[in-house]
Short mmCIF file of C-alpha atoms in Angstrom, two decimals:
data_model
loop_
_atom_site.label_atom_id
_atom_site.label_comp_id
_atom_site.label_asym_id
_atom_site.label_seq_id
_atom_site.Cartn_x
_atom_site.Cartn_y
_atom_site.Cartn_z
CA MET A 232 4.71 2.27 5.66
CA GLN A 233 2.68 3.51 2.70
CA LEU A 234 3.08 2.70 -1.01
CA LEU A 235 3.84 5.41 -3.54
CA PRO A 236 2.24 5.47 -7.02
CA PRO A 237 4.15 3.06 -9.27
CA ILE A 238 6.81 4.10 -11.75
CA VAL A 239 6.54 2.18 -15.02
CA LEU A 240 9.81 0.91 -16.41
CA ALA A 241 10.00 -1.45 -19.39
CA GLU A 242 6.19 -1.68 -19.22
CA GLN A 243 6.36 -3.05 -15.66
CA PRO A 244 5.16 -0.99 -12.66
CA ARG A 245 7.74 -0.61 -9.87
CA VAL A 246 6.65 0.40 -6.36
CA LEU A 247 8.52 2.23 -3.59
CA PRO A 248 7.41 2.93 -0.01
CA MET A 249 7.34 6.02 2.16
CA ALA A 250 6.96 6.51 5.89
CA ASP A 251 3.56 6.97 7.50
CA THR A 252 4.80 10.32 8.80
CA SER A 253 5.65 11.42 5.24
CA ALA A 254 2.20 10.39 3.98
CA ALA A 255 0.57 12.33 6.83
CA ALA A 256 2.69 15.42 6.13
CA LEU A 257 1.88 15.35 2.41
CA THR A 258 -1.83 14.88 3.14
CA ARG A 259 -1.79 17.85 5.52
CA TRP A 260 0.10 19.98 2.99
CA LEU A 261 -2.32 19.17 0.14
CA LEU A 262 -5.29 20.00 2.38
CA ASP A 263 -4.16 23.20 4.06
CA GLY A 264 -0.84 24.19 2.49
CA GLU A 265 1.30 23.33 5.54
CA LEU A 266 3.58 20.39 6.20
CA SER A 267 3.11 20.64 9.95
CA SER A 268 0.91 22.59 12.29
CA ALA A 269 3.83 24.88 13.16
CA ALA A 270 5.37 25.23 9.69
CA LYS A 271 7.12 28.58 9.34
CA GLN A 272 9.56 27.91 6.52
CA PRO A 273 8.94 28.07 2.74
CA THR A 274 7.14 25.07 1.30
CA SER A 275 10.06 23.93 -0.87
CA GLN A 276 12.45 23.97 2.11
CA ALA A 277 9.96 22.10 4.30
CA LEU A 278 9.58 19.48 1.55
CA SER A 279 13.37 19.24 1.26
CA ASN A 280 13.60 18.52 4.99
CA LEU A 281 10.88 15.86 4.61
CA LEU A 282 12.73 14.19 1.71
CA ALA A 283 16.03 14.25 3.60
CA GLN A 284 14.41 12.09 6.32
CA ASP A 285 12.76 9.62 3.92
CA PRO A 286 15.30 8.25 1.36
CA PRO A 287 12.81 5.96 -0.49
CA LEU A 288 10.47 8.94 -1.03
CA LEU A 289 13.46 11.03 -2.14
CA PHE A 290 14.47 8.30 -4.62
CA TRP A 291 10.90 8.22 -5.97
CA VAL A 292 10.91 12.03 -6.42
CA ILE A 293 14.31 11.94 -8.19
CA CYS A 294 13.02 9.26 -10.58
CA ARG A 295 9.80 11.18 -11.25
CA CYS A 296 11.73 14.37 -11.90
CA ALA A 297 14.19 12.64 -14.25
CA ALA A 298 11.36 11.01 -16.23
CA SER A 299 9.54 14.32 -16.77
CA GLU A 300 12.41 16.82 -17.03
CA GLY A 301 15.33 14.81 -18.36
CA GLU A 302 18.41 15.25 -16.18
CA SER A 303 17.27 15.36 -12.58
CA SER A 304 17.88 17.39 -9.43
CA ARG A 305 21.43 17.38 -8.06
CA THR A 306 20.60 18.28 -4.43
CA VAL A 307 17.85 17.52 -1.92
CA ASP A 308 16.81 21.19 -2.12
CA ASP A 309 16.38 20.86 -5.89
CA ALA A 310 14.16 17.81 -5.35
CA GLY A 311 12.09 19.70 -2.77
CA GLU A 312 11.68 22.64 -5.15
CA TRP A 313 10.49 20.33 -7.93
CA LEU A 314 8.05 18.52 -5.63
CA ALA A 315 6.62 21.84 -4.41
CA HIS A 316 5.50 22.60 -7.97
CA GLN A 317 4.75 19.09 -9.26
CA ALA A 318 3.52 17.12 -6.24
CA LEU A 319 -0.11 16.81 -7.33
CA LYS A 320 0.78 15.76 -10.87
CA ALA A 321 3.53 13.39 -9.73
CA LEU A 322 1.46 11.70 -7.04
CA HIS A 323 -1.43 11.26 -9.45
CA CYS A 324 0.15 10.32 -12.77
CA GLY A 325 1.33 6.88 -11.70
CA GLY A 326 -2.13 5.67 -10.77
CA PRO A 327 -3.14 4.18 -7.43
CA PRO A 328 -0.51 2.34 -5.36
CA SER A 329 -0.54 -1.42 -5.75
CA ALA A 330 0.95 -4.31 -3.82
CA ASP A 331 4.30 -5.63 -4.98
CA ASP A 332 5.38 -9.11 -3.91
CA ASN A 333 9.01 -8.15 -4.55
CA LEU A 334 8.88 -5.17 -2.18
CA ALA A 335 10.92 -5.66 1.00
CA ASP A 336 9.19 -5.63 4.38
CA GLU A 337 8.94 -2.60 6.65
CA GLU A 338 11.80 -3.62 8.94
CA THR A 339 14.17 -4.07 5.98
CA TRP A 340 13.28 -0.61 4.69
CA ALA A 341 13.79 0.87 8.15
CA GLN A 342 17.31 -0.60 8.21
CA ARG A 343 17.98 0.84 4.75
CA VAL A 344 16.75 4.25 5.88
CA GLU A 345 18.98 4.18 8.99
CA MET A 346 22.05 3.24 6.96
CA ALA A 347 21.32 5.89 4.28
CA LEU A 348 20.91 8.64 6.89
CA GLN A 349 24.12 7.62 8.67
CA ARG A 350 26.15 7.41 5.47
CA SER A 351 24.80 10.70 4.07
CA ASP A 352 25.49 12.56 7.32
CA LEU A 353 29.05 11.23 7.54
CA ALA A 354 29.82 11.85 3.84
CA ALA A 355 28.59 15.46 4.12
CA HIS A 356 30.81 15.88 7.20
CA LEU A 357 33.84 14.61 5.28
CA ALA A 358 33.11 16.86 2.28
CA ALA A 359 32.65 19.92 4.52
CA GLN A 360 36.25 19.55 5.70
CA GLU A 361 37.72 19.70 2.19
CA ASN A 362 35.19 21.00 -0.36
CA VAL A 363 32.18 22.84 1.07
CA ALA A 364 30.78 23.49 -2.42
CA LEU A 365 30.09 19.77 -2.87
CA VAL A 366 28.34 19.14 0.46
CA ARG A 367 24.77 19.32 -0.88
CA GLU A 368 25.51 16.95 -3.80
CA VAL A 369 27.37 14.58 -1.48
CA ARG A 370 24.43 14.54 0.95
CA LEU A 371 22.01 13.59 -1.85
CA LEU A 372 24.21 10.83 -3.26
CA GLY A 373 24.83 9.53 0.27
CA LEU A 374 21.09 9.13 0.82
CA LEU A 375 20.65 7.20 -2.45
CA TYR A 376 23.96 5.31 -2.58
CA ASP A 377 22.24 1.96 -1.90
CA ALA A 378 19.45 2.57 -4.44
CA PRO A 379 20.78 -0.24 -6.72
CA ASP A 380 19.99 -2.63 -3.86
CA TRP A 381 16.48 -1.16 -3.45
CA ALA A 382 15.57 -1.58 -7.13
CA PRO A 383 18.28 -3.62 -8.89
CA ASP A 384 16.41 -4.05 -12.17
CA TRP A 385 16.15 -0.25 -12.53
CA PHE A 386 19.93 -0.03 -12.76
CA SER A 387 20.43 -2.76 -15.35
CA ALA A 388 22.19 -1.71 -18.54
CA ALA A 389 19.12 -2.51 -20.64
CA ASN A 390 16.76 -0.34 -18.60
CA THR A 391 19.04 2.69 -18.23
CA ALA A 392 19.24 2.85 -22.03
CA ILE A 393 15.47 3.20 -22.37
CA ARG A 394 14.32 6.59 -23.62
CA ASN A 395 12.94 8.65 -20.72
CA ALA A 396 14.35 6.16 -18.21
CA PRO A 397 13.65 7.51 -14.71
CA LEU A 398 17.28 7.46 -13.58
CA PRO A 399 19.58 10.51 -13.86
CA SER A 400 23.12 9.95 -15.11
CA TRP A 401 24.70 11.23 -11.89
CA LEU A 402 23.02 8.34 -10.02
CA THR A 403 23.85 5.54 -12.47
CA ALA A 404 27.44 6.82 -12.90
CA PRO A 405 28.23 9.04 -9.87
CA PRO A 406 30.79 11.77 -10.65
CA GLN A 407 34.05 12.25 -8.79
CA PRO A 408 34.89 13.64 -6.29
CA VAL A 409 31.27 13.51 -5.03
CA ALA A 410 31.24 9.71 -5.19
CA GLY A 411 34.62 9.61 -3.44
CA TYR A 412 33.28 11.16 -0.23
CA VAL A 413 30.29 8.82 -0.20
CA GLU A 414 32.46 5.75 -0.81
CA GLN A 415 34.82 6.88 1.95
CA ALA A 416 31.88 7.22 4.35
CA ALA A 417 30.51 3.79 3.35
CA ALA A 418 33.94 2.18 3.86
CA THR A 419 34.36 3.86 7.28
CA LEU A 420 30.98 2.59 8.45
CA LEU A 421 31.74 -0.92 7.17
CA ASP A 422 35.09 -0.99 8.97
CA SER A 423 33.38 0.17 12.14
CA ARG A 424 30.82 -2.64 11.97
CA ARG A 425 33.51 -5.23 11.32
CA GLY A 426 35.80 -3.81 13.98
CA SER A 427 38.62 -3.65 11.45
CA GLY A 428 40.85 -0.72 10.60
CA ALA A 429 41.29 2.59 12.38
CA VAL A 430 38.16 4.76 12.37
CA GLU A 431 39.29 8.35 12.81
CA VAL A 432 35.82 9.92 13.03
CA GLU A 433 33.65 9.76 16.13
CA LEU A 434 30.59 7.94 14.75
CA GLY A 435 28.37 8.21 17.83
CA PRO A 436 26.51 11.42 16.79
CA PHE A 437 25.89 10.09 13.27
CA ARG A 438 24.54 6.81 14.61
CA ARG A 439 22.23 8.53 17.10
CA ARG A 440 20.74 10.81 14.46
CA ALA A 441 20.29 7.87 12.07
CA ALA A 442 18.61 5.82 14.82
CA GLU A 443 16.21 8.69 15.47
CA GLY A 444 15.49 8.78 11.72
CA ARG A 445 14.78 5.05 11.71
CA LYS A 446 12.40 5.44 14.65
CA ARG A 447 10.63 8.30 12.89
CA TRP A 448 10.34 6.25 9.67
CA LEU A 449 8.75 3.34 11.56
CA ALA A 450 6.35 5.50 13.57
CA THR A 451 2.65 4.78 13.13
CA LEU A 452 0.04 7.52 13.37
CA ASP A 453 -3.60 7.70 14.34
CA THR A 454 -4.33 10.17 11.55
CA PRO A 455 -6.05 8.79 8.40
CA ILE A 456 -2.94 8.54 6.24
CA ASP A 457 -4.71 6.16 3.85
CA TRP A 458 -6.63 9.20 2.58
CA LEU A 459 -3.65 10.37 0.53
CA PRO A 460 -4.31 8.43 -2.73
CA SER A 461 -8.01 9.37 -2.74
CA LEU A 462 -7.21 12.98 -1.87
CA VAL A 463 -4.62 13.25 -4.64
CA ASP A 464 -7.05 11.79 -7.16
CA LYS A 465 -9.82 14.25 -6.28
CA LEU A 466 -7.52 17.27 -6.15
CA ALA A 467 -5.96 16.31 -9.49
CA ARG A 468 -9.39 16.07 -11.12
CA LEU A 469 -10.41 19.42 -9.62
CA ASP A 470 -7.20 21.05 -10.82
CA GLN A 471 -7.69 19.59 -14.30
CA LEU A 472 -11.28 20.82 -14.48
CA GLN A 473 -10.27 24.33 -13.41
CA ASN A 474 -7.46 24.49 -15.95
CA GLN A 475 -9.55 22.97 -18.72
CA PHE A 476 -12.46 25.30 -18.05
CA ALA A 477 -10.40 28.43 -18.68
CA GLN A 478 -8.73 26.90 -21.74
CA VAL A 479 -11.98 25.57 -23.19
CA VAL A 480 -13.76 28.91 -22.73
CA GLU A 481 -10.98 30.80 -24.49
CA THR A 482 -10.67 28.21 -27.25
CA GLU A 483 -14.43 28.08 -27.88
CA LYS A 484 -14.66 31.88 -27.92
CA LEU A 485 -11.87 32.24 -30.47
CA GLU A 486 -13.20 29.36 -32.56
CA ALA A 487 -16.62 31.08 -32.69
CA MET A 488 -14.90 34.30 -33.77
CA ALA A 489 -13.03 32.37 -36.44
CA GLU A 490 -16.26 30.90 -37.81
CA PHE A 491 -17.81 34.35 -37.91
CA ALA A 492 -14.72 35.81 -39.60
CA ALA A 493 -14.74 33.08 -42.26
CA GLY A 494 -18.41 33.58 -43.12
CA ALA A 495 -18.50 37.37 -42.85
CA GLY A 496 -15.23 37.73 -44.76
CA HIS A 497 -16.61 35.73 -47.67
CA GLU A 498 -19.87 37.72 -47.78
CA ILE A 499 -18.18 41.13 -47.46
CA ASN A 500 -15.56 40.33 -50.07
CA ASN A 501 -18.10 40.02 -52.91
CA PRO A 502 -19.60 43.54 -52.73
CA LEU A 503 -16.16 44.92 -51.90
CA THR A 504 -14.79 43.49 -55.13
CA VAL A 505 -17.59 45.21 -57.05
CA ILE A 506 -16.88 48.55 -55.33
CA ALA A 507 -13.12 48.35 -55.99
CA GLY A 508 -13.70 47.26 -59.61
CA ARG A 509 -16.11 50.16 -60.29
CA ALA A 510 -13.72 52.65 -58.70
CA GLN A 511 -10.90 51.42 -60.94
CA LEU A 512 -13.16 51.59 -64.01
CA PHE A 513 -14.28 55.16 -63.27
CA LEU A 514 -10.69 56.14 -62.51
CA ARG A 515 -9.55 55.09 -65.98
CA GLU A 516 -12.28 57.23 -67.62
CA GLU A 517 -12.01 60.26 -65.30
CA SER A 518 -9.92 63.31 -66.24
CA ASP A 519 -10.85 65.75 -63.44
CA PRO A 520 -7.96 65.78 -60.88
CA GLU A 521 -10.17 66.13 -57.80
CA ARG A 522 -12.49 63.34 -58.86
CA ARG A 523 -9.48 61.16 -59.74
CA ARG A 524 -8.06 61.68 -56.20
CA ALA A 525 -11.44 60.77 -54.71
CA LEU A 526 -11.72 57.61 -56.82
CA ALA A 527 -8.10 56.63 -56.06
CA LEU A 528 -8.79 57.04 -52.32
CA MET A 529 -11.97 54.95 -52.67
CA ASN A 530 -10.02 52.18 -54.40
CA ALA A 531 -7.16 52.31 -51.88
CA GLN A 532 -9.53 52.06 -48.92
CA ALA A 533 -11.40 49.18 -50.55
CA MET A 534 -8.11 47.34 -51.00
CA ARG A 535 -7.24 48.03 -47.36
CA VAL A 536 -10.52 46.41 -46.31
CA HIS A 537 -9.74 43.53 -48.65
CA GLU A 538 -6.38 43.00 -46.90
CA MET A 539 -8.07 43.08 -43.49
CA ILE A 540 -10.56 40.46 -44.67
CA ALA A 541 -7.69 38.33 -45.99
CA ASP A 542 -6.12 38.51 -42.51
CA MET A 543 -9.44 37.54 -40.92
CA ARG A 544 -9.82 34.57 -43.23
CA LEU A 545 -6.24 33.53 -42.54
CA PHE A 546 -7.05 33.62 -38.81
CA ALA A 547 -10.24 31.63 -39.45
CA ARG A 548 -8.87 29.04 -41.91
CA PRO A 549 -5.06 29.01 -41.72
CA PRO A 550 -3.07 26.39 -43.64
CA GLN A 551 -2.00 23.38 -41.62
CA PRO A 552 1.61 23.58 -40.37
CA GLU A 553 4.20 21.90 -42.55
CA THR A 554 6.42 20.74 -39.72
CA LYS A 555 10.06 19.80 -40.02
CA PRO A 556 13.03 19.68 -37.63
CA THR A 557 13.87 23.34 -36.98
CA GLU A 558 16.66 24.90 -34.93
CA LEU A 559 14.83 27.43 -32.73
CA THR A 560 17.76 29.46 -31.40
CA SER A 561 18.70 30.73 -34.86
CA LEU A 562 15.02 31.17 -35.81
CA ILE A 563 14.52 33.53 -32.84
CA ASP A 564 17.75 35.37 -33.68
CA ASN A 565 16.49 35.92 -37.24
CA VAL A 566 13.17 37.33 -35.99
CA LEU A 567 14.95 39.75 -33.66
CA SER A 568 17.35 40.78 -36.42
CA GLU A 569 14.41 41.58 -38.75
CA LEU A 570 12.68 43.70 -36.10
CA ARG A 571 15.66 45.74 -34.90
CA GLY A 572 15.11 48.25 -37.72
CA GLN A 573 11.62 48.94 -36.33
CA ALA A 574 12.76 48.91 -32.71
CA GLN A 575 15.70 51.33 -32.98
CA PRO A 576 13.64 54.49 -33.71
CA GLN A 577 11.53 53.66 -30.63
CA GLU A 578 14.70 53.05 -28.56
CA ILE A 579 13.53 49.53 -27.73
CA LYS A 580 16.15 46.88 -27.02
CA LEU A 581 15.56 43.34 -28.34
CA VAL A 582 17.49 40.48 -26.72
CA ARG A 583 17.41 36.69 -26.54
CA SER A 584 18.23 34.74 -23.37
CA GLY A 585 17.98 31.19 -22.07
CA ALA A 586 19.61 28.23 -23.78
CA GLU A 587 22.65 29.03 -25.92
CA SER A 588 23.12 25.59 -27.43
CA PRO A 589 21.01 24.61 -30.47
CA ILE A 590 17.49 23.45 -29.59
CA GLU A 591 15.52 21.59 -32.22
CA ALA A 592 11.77 21.01 -32.49
CA GLU A 593 9.40 19.87 -35.24
CA VAL A 594 7.56 23.05 -36.24
CA ASP A 595 6.58 25.03 -39.32
CA PRO A 596 9.40 27.63 -39.32
CA THR A 597 7.51 30.10 -41.52
CA GLN A 598 4.39 30.08 -39.37
CA LEU A 599 6.31 30.21 -36.09
CA THR A 600 8.28 33.19 -37.42
CA VAL A 601 4.98 34.96 -38.19
CA ALA A 602 3.72 34.26 -34.65
CA LEU A 603 6.90 35.48 -32.94
CA ARG A 604 7.07 38.58 -35.13
CA ALA A 605 3.45 39.42 -34.29
CA MET A 606 4.08 39.00 -30.56
CA CYS A 607 7.18 41.20 -30.64
CA GLN A 608 5.36 43.89 -32.66
CA ASN A 609 2.53 43.76 -30.14
CA ALA A 610 5.08 44.26 -27.36
CA MET A 611 6.64 47.24 -29.19
CA GLU A 612 3.21 48.85 -29.52
CA ALA A 613 2.64 48.30 -25.81
CA ILE A 614 5.97 49.88 -24.81
CA GLY A 615 5.73 52.81 -27.20
CA ARG A 616 9.22 54.13 -26.59
CA ASP A 617 12.33 53.34 -24.55
CA GLY A 618 11.86 49.76 -23.39
CA HIS A 619 13.09 46.20 -23.37
CA ILE A 620 11.81 43.01 -25.04
CA GLU A 621 13.35 39.66 -24.20
CA ILE A 622 12.76 36.26 -25.81
CA ALA A 623 13.87 33.34 -23.65
CA LEU A 624 14.09 29.79 -24.96
CA GLU A 625 13.82 26.79 -22.64
CA ALA A 626 13.50 23.08 -23.40
CA THR A 627 12.69 19.72 -21.83
CA PRO A 628 12.84 16.35 -23.60
CA LYS A 629 9.18 16.69 -24.60
CA HIS A 630 8.46 20.42 -24.89
CA VAL A 631 9.96 23.80 -25.72
CA ALA A 632 8.89 27.05 -24.11
CA ILE A 633 9.40 30.47 -25.73
CA ARG A 634 8.86 33.39 -23.34
CA VAL A 635 8.30 36.86 -24.86
CA THR A 636 8.61 39.44 -22.08
CA ASP A 637 8.18 43.22 -22.34
CA ASP A 638 8.48 45.98 -19.75
CA GLY A 639 5.43 47.84 -21.03
CA PRO A 640 2.42 48.95 -18.99
CA GLY A 641 0.97 45.44 -18.62
CA MET A 642 -2.72 44.56 -18.75
CA THR A 643 -5.69 44.52 -16.43
CA ALA A 644 -7.60 41.28 -15.83
CA GLU A 645 -10.28 42.44 -18.28
CA GLU A 646 -7.70 43.22 -20.98
CA ARG A 647 -6.05 39.85 -20.39
CA ARG A 648 -9.38 38.11 -21.07
CA HIS A 649 -9.51 39.72 -24.52
CA ALA A 650 -5.78 39.54 -25.35
CA PHE A 651 -6.29 37.19 -28.32
CA ASP A 652 -9.61 38.61 -29.53
CA PRO A 653 -9.39 39.98 -33.10
CA TYR A 654 -9.43 43.79 -33.23
CA TYR A 655 -9.88 44.18 -29.48
CA SER A 656 -8.66 47.66 -28.54
CA ALA A 657 -6.83 48.08 -25.25
CA ARG A 658 -5.22 51.38 -26.03
CA GLN A 659 -5.10 52.33 -22.39
CA ALA A 660 -2.58 49.48 -22.07
CA GLY A 661 -0.73 50.51 -25.22
CA ARG A 662 -1.91 47.55 -27.29
CA GLY A 663 -3.06 48.35 -30.79
CA LEU A 664 -5.92 47.12 -32.95
CA GLY A 665 -5.36 44.16 -35.23
CA LEU A 666 -5.01 40.41 -35.65
CA GLY A 667 -1.38 39.94 -34.60
CA LEU A 668 -1.96 38.09 -31.33
CA SER A 669 -4.99 36.29 -32.78
CA LYS A 670 -2.88 34.88 -35.61
CA ALA A 671 -0.15 33.92 -33.14
CA TRP A 672 -2.71 32.06 -31.03
CA ARG A 673 -4.04 30.23 -34.10
CA ILE A 674 -0.57 29.21 -35.27
CA VAL A 675 0.44 27.92 -31.84
CA THR A 676 -2.77 25.93 -31.28
CA ASN A 677 -2.43 24.42 -34.77
CA HIS A 678 0.98 23.17 -33.59
CA ARG A 679 -0.86 21.51 -30.66
CA GLY A 680 0.67 24.02 -28.29
CA HIS A 681 -0.73 26.78 -26.13
CA ILE A 682 0.01 30.36 -25.07
CA ASP A 683 -0.12 31.49 -21.45
CA VAL A 684 -0.08 35.15 -20.38
CA GLU A 685 1.55 36.43 -17.21
CA THR A 686 0.81 40.12 -16.68
CA GLU A 687 0.05 42.75 -14.10
CA LEU A 688 -0.92 46.36 -14.70
CA GLY A 689 2.19 48.50 -14.46
CA HIS A 690 4.60 45.54 -14.55
CA GLY A 691 4.81 44.45 -18.18
CA ALA A 692 3.64 41.21 -19.73
CA THR A 693 5.06 37.78 -20.58
CA PHE A 694 3.56 35.56 -23.28
CA VAL A 695 4.71 31.93 -22.93
CA ILE A 696 4.46 29.70 -26.01
CA THR A 697 4.65 25.99 -25.16
CA LEU A 698 5.07 23.55 -28.07
CA PRO A 699 5.69 19.80 -28.31
CA ARG A 700 9.17 19.03 -29.57
CA HIS A 701 7.84 16.24 -31.77
CA ALA A 702 4.88 16.75 -34.09
CA GLU A 703 3.29 13.41 -33.22
CA ALA A 704 3.14 14.45 -29.53
#
């Protein structure tokens, strides 16, 4: 068996094992994208099948998911879907596997695996006869029913109360009737072993499948399965470098623009003030109507430039956010309410979706309102007329995500590269000139968040704002 990266609970690392076959399958998947040489099914389903045959690995995934997302997966398929998207991060974030003197030996784990597979299979069979809708949840709980015996200190009252504890509530306090089917299966198997009571279910098929699972879990392979930790480490560093490179390039580019805007704005403002002042002076002394109109136009245009420079300087040197606990659902509703007057003449529908319950985060409500308003106005310019803009709010224990989606013409890859550049014109994509998106980017980054763009020419655009829920994060 192989050791999984430790999970830290109460400042102590806890280690779980997985089968050699699981380690080999994960190594193959990370290298070439397949879980077996003949894989034909979607990755998440193939991972679900792998987890269903390796209960300790499944338990580890459930704990990882609960620690990062809050309430965890409720079915094996949910766990496989999460692992398909988070495998590299999850396998890397716990550090290298380490020996644990308290970890049971391989034969003990093989017995646990056999019992878990047998119990899960039987419990799912019982549920299928009465409540098919619960079968998937019953199968998951059946596989992990003995988890308190695998890691007893994880289930202590003190540890389950820890913030971000890696145990979901449905595992520490299983709900009925899901738990009822699993308990019935466990009692049936116990009676069968003791030779007591009447066992109404033919257990032979369940035992044979569980024995095959035990054999598979104990199988040793000639392939270099010990490569997995090193492979995960290298792939994680490569992935981090790739992601950081794009973010650093965009950040450095916009920071350079901000420096230029701050310096140029200051230098331009001085002569502009002189021009506007002279125009106002001449206007007071001028009686000819035509010359008065010309001087008034000169003054108005000078003031327009002054406002543009003020926007540039705000982009370059914005005030630091004054964060406070803010309810985001109502904040988004207020932004949409303000903009409906602009949207109605263009026949654009504004809606909010996602979480309906209040979601709170520590943000500067005024600045975040400015950013969301700018992004919605940008979307309205992109659509032009007769369209749809949706703001979706999602939350995890550590972050909130605000997705602003429009059904406009979308952007090309080149236009995407310049999406946050001040005064970049992409009129072929319907986006107007200005500093709206640039200010939104500045506000979000000052909140220690980031904006991602998902777009394709002809298929609209989605701007995803991700912010920490707590300012100190």
